[in-house]
CSV table of C-alpha atoms in Angstrom, one decimal:
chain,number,residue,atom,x,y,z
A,1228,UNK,CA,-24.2,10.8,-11.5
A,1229,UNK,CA,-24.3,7.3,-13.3
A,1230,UNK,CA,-22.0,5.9,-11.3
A,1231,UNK,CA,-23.3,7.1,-8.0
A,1232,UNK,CA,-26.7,5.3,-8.9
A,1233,UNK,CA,-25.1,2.3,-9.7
A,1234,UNK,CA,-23.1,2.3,-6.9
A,1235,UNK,CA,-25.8,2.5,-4.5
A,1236,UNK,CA,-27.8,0.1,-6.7
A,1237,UNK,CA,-24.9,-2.3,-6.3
A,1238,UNK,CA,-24.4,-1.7,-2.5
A,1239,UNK,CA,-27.7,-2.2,-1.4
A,1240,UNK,CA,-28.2,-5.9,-3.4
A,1241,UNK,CA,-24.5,-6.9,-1.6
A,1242,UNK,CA,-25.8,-5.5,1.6
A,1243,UNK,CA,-29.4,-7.2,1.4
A,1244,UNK,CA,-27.0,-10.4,-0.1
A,1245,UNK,CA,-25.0,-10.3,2.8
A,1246,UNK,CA,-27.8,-9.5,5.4
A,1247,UNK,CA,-30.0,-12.9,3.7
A,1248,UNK,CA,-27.1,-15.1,3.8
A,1249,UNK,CA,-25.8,-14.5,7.6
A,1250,UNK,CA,-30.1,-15.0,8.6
A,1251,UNK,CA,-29.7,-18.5,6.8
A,1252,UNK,CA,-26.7,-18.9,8.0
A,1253,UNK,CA,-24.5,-19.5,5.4
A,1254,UNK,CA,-21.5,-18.2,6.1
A,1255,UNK,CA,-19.2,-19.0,3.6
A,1256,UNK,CA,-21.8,-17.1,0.8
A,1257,UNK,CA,-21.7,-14.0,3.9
A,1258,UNK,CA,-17.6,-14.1,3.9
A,1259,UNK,CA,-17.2,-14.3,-0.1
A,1260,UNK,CA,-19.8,-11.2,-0.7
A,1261,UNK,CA,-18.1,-9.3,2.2
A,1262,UNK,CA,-14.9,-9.5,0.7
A,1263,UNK,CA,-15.8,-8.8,-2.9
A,1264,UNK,CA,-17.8,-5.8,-2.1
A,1265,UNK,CA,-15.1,-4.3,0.2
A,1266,UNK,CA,-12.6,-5.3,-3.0
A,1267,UNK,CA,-15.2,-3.1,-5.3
A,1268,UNK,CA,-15.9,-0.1,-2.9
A,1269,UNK,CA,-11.8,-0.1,-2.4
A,1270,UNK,CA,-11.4,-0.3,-6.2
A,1271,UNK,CA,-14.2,3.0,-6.4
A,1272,UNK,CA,-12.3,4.8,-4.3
A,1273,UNK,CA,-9.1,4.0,-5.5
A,1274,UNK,CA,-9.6,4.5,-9.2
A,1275,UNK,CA,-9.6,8.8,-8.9
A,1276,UNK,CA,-6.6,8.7,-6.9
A,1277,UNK,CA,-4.8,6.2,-9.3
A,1278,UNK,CA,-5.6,8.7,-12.3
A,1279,UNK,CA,-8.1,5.6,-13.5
A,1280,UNK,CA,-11.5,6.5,-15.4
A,1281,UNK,CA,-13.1,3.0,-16.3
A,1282,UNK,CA,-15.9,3.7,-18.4
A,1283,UNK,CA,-19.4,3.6,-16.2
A,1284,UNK,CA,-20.8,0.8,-18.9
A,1285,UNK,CA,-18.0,-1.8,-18.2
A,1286,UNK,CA,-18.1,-0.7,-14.3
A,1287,UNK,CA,-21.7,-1.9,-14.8
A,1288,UNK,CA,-20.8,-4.6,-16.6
A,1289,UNK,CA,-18.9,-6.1,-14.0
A,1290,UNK,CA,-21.1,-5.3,-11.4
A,1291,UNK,CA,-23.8,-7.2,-13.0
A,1292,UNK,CA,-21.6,-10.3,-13.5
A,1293,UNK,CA,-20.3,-10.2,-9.6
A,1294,UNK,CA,-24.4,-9.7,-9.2
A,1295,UNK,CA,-25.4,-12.7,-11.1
A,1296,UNK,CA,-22.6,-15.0,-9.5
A,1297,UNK,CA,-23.4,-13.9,-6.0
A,1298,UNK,CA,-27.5,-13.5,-5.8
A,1299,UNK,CA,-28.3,-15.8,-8.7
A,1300,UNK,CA,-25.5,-18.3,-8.8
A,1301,UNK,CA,-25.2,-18.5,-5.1
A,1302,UNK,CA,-28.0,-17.1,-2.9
A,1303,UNK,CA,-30.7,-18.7,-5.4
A,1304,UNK,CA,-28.5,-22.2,-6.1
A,1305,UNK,CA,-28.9,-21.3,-9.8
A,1306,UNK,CA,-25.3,-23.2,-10.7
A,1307,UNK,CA,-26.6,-26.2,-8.9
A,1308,UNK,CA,-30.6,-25.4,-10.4
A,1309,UNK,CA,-29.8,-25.2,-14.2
A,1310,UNK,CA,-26.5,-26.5,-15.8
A,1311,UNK,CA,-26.8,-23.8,-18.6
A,1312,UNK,CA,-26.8,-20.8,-16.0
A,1313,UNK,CA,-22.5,-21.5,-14.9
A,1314,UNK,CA,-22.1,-22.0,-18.9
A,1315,UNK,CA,-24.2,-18.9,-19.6
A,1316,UNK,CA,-22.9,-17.0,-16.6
A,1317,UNK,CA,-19.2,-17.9,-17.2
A,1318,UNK,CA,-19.3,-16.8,-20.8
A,1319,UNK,CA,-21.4,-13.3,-19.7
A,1320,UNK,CA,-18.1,-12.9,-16.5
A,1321,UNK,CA,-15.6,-13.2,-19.3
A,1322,UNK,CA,-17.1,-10.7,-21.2
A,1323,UNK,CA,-17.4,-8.2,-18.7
A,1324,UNK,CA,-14.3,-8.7,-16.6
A,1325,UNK,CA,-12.4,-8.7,-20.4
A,1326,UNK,CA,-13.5,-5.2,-20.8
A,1327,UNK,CA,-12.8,-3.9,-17.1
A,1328,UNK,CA,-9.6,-5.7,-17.0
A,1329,UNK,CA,-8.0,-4.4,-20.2
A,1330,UNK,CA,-9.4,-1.3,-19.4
A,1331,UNK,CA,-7.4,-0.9,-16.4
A,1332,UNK,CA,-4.7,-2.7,-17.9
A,1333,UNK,CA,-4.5,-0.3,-20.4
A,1334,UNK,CA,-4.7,3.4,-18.3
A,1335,UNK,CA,-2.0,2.0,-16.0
A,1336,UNK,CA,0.3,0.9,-19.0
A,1337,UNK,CA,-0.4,4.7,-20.6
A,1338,UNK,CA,1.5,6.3,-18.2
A,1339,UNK,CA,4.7,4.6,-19.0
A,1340,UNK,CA,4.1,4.1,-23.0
A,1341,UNK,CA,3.9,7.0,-25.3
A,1342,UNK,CA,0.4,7.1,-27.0
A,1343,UNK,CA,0.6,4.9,-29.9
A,1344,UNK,CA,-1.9,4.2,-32.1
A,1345,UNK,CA,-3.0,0.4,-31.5
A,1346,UNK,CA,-4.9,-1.4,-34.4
A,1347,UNK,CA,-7.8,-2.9,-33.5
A,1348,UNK,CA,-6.6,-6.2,-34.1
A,1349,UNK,CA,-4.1,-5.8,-30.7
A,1350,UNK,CA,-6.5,-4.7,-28.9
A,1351,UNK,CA,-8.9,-7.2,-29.8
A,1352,UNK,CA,-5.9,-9.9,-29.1
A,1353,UNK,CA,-5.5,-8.4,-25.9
A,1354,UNK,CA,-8.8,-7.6,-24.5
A,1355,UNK,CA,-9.8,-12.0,-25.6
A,1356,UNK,CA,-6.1,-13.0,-24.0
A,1357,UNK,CA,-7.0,-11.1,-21.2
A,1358,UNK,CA,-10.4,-12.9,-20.5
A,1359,UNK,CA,-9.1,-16.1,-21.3
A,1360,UNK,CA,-6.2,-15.4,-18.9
A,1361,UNK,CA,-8.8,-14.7,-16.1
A,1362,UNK,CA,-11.1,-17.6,-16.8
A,1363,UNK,CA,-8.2,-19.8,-16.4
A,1364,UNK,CA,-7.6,-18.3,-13.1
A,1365,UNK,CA,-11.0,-18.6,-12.0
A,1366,UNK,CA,-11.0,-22.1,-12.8
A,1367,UNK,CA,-8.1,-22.4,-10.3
A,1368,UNK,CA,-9.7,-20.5,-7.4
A,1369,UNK,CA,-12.4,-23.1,-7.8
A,1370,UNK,CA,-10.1,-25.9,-7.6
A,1371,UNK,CA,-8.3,-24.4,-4.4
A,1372,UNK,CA,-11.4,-24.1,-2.5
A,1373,UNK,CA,-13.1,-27.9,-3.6
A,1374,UNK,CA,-9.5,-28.8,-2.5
A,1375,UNK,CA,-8.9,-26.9,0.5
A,1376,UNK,CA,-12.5,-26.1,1.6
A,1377,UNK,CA,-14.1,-29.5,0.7
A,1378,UNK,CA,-17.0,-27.5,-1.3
A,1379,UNK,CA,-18.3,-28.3,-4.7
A,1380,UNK,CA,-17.7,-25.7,-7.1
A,1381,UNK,CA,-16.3,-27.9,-9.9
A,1382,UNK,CA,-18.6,-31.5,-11.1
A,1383,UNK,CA,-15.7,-33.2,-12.7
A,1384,UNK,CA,-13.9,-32.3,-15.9
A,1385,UNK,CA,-16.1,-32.0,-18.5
A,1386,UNK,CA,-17.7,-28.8,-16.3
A,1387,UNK,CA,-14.4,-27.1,-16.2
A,1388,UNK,CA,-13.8,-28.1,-19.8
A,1389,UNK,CA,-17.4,-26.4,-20.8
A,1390,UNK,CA,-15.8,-23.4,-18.1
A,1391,UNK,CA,-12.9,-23.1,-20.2
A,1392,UNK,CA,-14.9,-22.6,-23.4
A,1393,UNK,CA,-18.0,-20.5,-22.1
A,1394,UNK,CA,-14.8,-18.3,-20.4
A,1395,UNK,CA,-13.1,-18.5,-24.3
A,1396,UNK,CA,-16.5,-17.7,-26.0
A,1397,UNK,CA,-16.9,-14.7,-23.2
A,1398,UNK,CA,-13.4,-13.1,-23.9
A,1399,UNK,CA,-13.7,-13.3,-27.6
A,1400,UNK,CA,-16.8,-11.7,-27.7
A,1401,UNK,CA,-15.4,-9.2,-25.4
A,1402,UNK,CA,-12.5,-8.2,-27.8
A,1403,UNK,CA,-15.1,-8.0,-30.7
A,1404,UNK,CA,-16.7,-5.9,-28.8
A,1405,UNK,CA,-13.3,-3.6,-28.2
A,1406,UNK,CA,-13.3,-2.9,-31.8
A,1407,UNK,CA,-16.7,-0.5,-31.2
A,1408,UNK,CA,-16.3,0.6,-27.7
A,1409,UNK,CA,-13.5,2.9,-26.6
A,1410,UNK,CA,-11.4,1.5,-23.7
């Protein structure tokens, strides 16, 4: 029931998103929330029929960050309002997509390794890698689309330097957070 609420919840802001952007005609904000909410709704779907049960609080947690970069970030020009919001909202997406991300990792890896007790430590080493391995790749999508796309997503290299930490700070905190949650 949780997640059915927070799917709907999530659904309607992308819709209303998407709706906002194509009436002020940005079309490049309509394309980008388009594709990321058909990625989500496939990944919904998908995730019973792959045998995966992501818990509904990292689901959320996700859903929030993709939120925050699309309405805020995007629709209400918060990265290019406040230079703490990207900082703040990099760290927050690292966080979040941390915990999804090794949780996926880790059902998909179960099936094929016998259940071994992990320390904390691994996990925690994993779950931070994992971020910091996604931050990183972030930091490249930017860089394709100011270089292919001509937009403006990166303001030099000090912002993707401050990136790179906010995404370092993010994952860290997510594997801290691994040592209390159950993934």
């Amino acid at each position: 029931m949780p997640l059915t609420l927070i799917t709907i919840a999530f659904s309607a802001i992308m819709i209303w998103t998407g709706v906002l952007a194509i009436q002020k005609k940005r079309y490049p904000l309509f394309l980008k929330t388009t594709v990321i909410y058909a990625l989500s709704i496939f990944f919904l779907m998908i995730q019973p029929v792959a045998g995966l049960h992501v818990r509904v609080s990292v689901l959320a947690l996700a859903f929030i960050a993709v939120l925050g970069h699309l309405v805020a970030g995007n629709y209400w020009n918060y990265y290019d309002r406040s230079r703490h919001f990207d900082r703040y909202w990099h760290a927050f997406g690292s966080l979040a997509f941390s915990l999804f991300g090794y949780s996926v990792l880790k059902q998909t890896v179960s099936h094929y390794v016998s259940r071994v007790a992990v320390p904390k430590f691994y996990t925690v080493v994993a779950v931070s890698t994992i971020g910091i391995s996604l931050g990183c790749l972030f930091e490249i999508y930017e860089f394709i689309l100011d270089s292919v796309c001509h937009t403006h997503h990166q303001h030099g290299l000090t912002d993707t330097d401050v990136d790179l930490i906010a995404d370092v700070i993010g994952a860290v905190s997510a594997g801290i957070v691994s040592i209390f949650v159950a993934l």
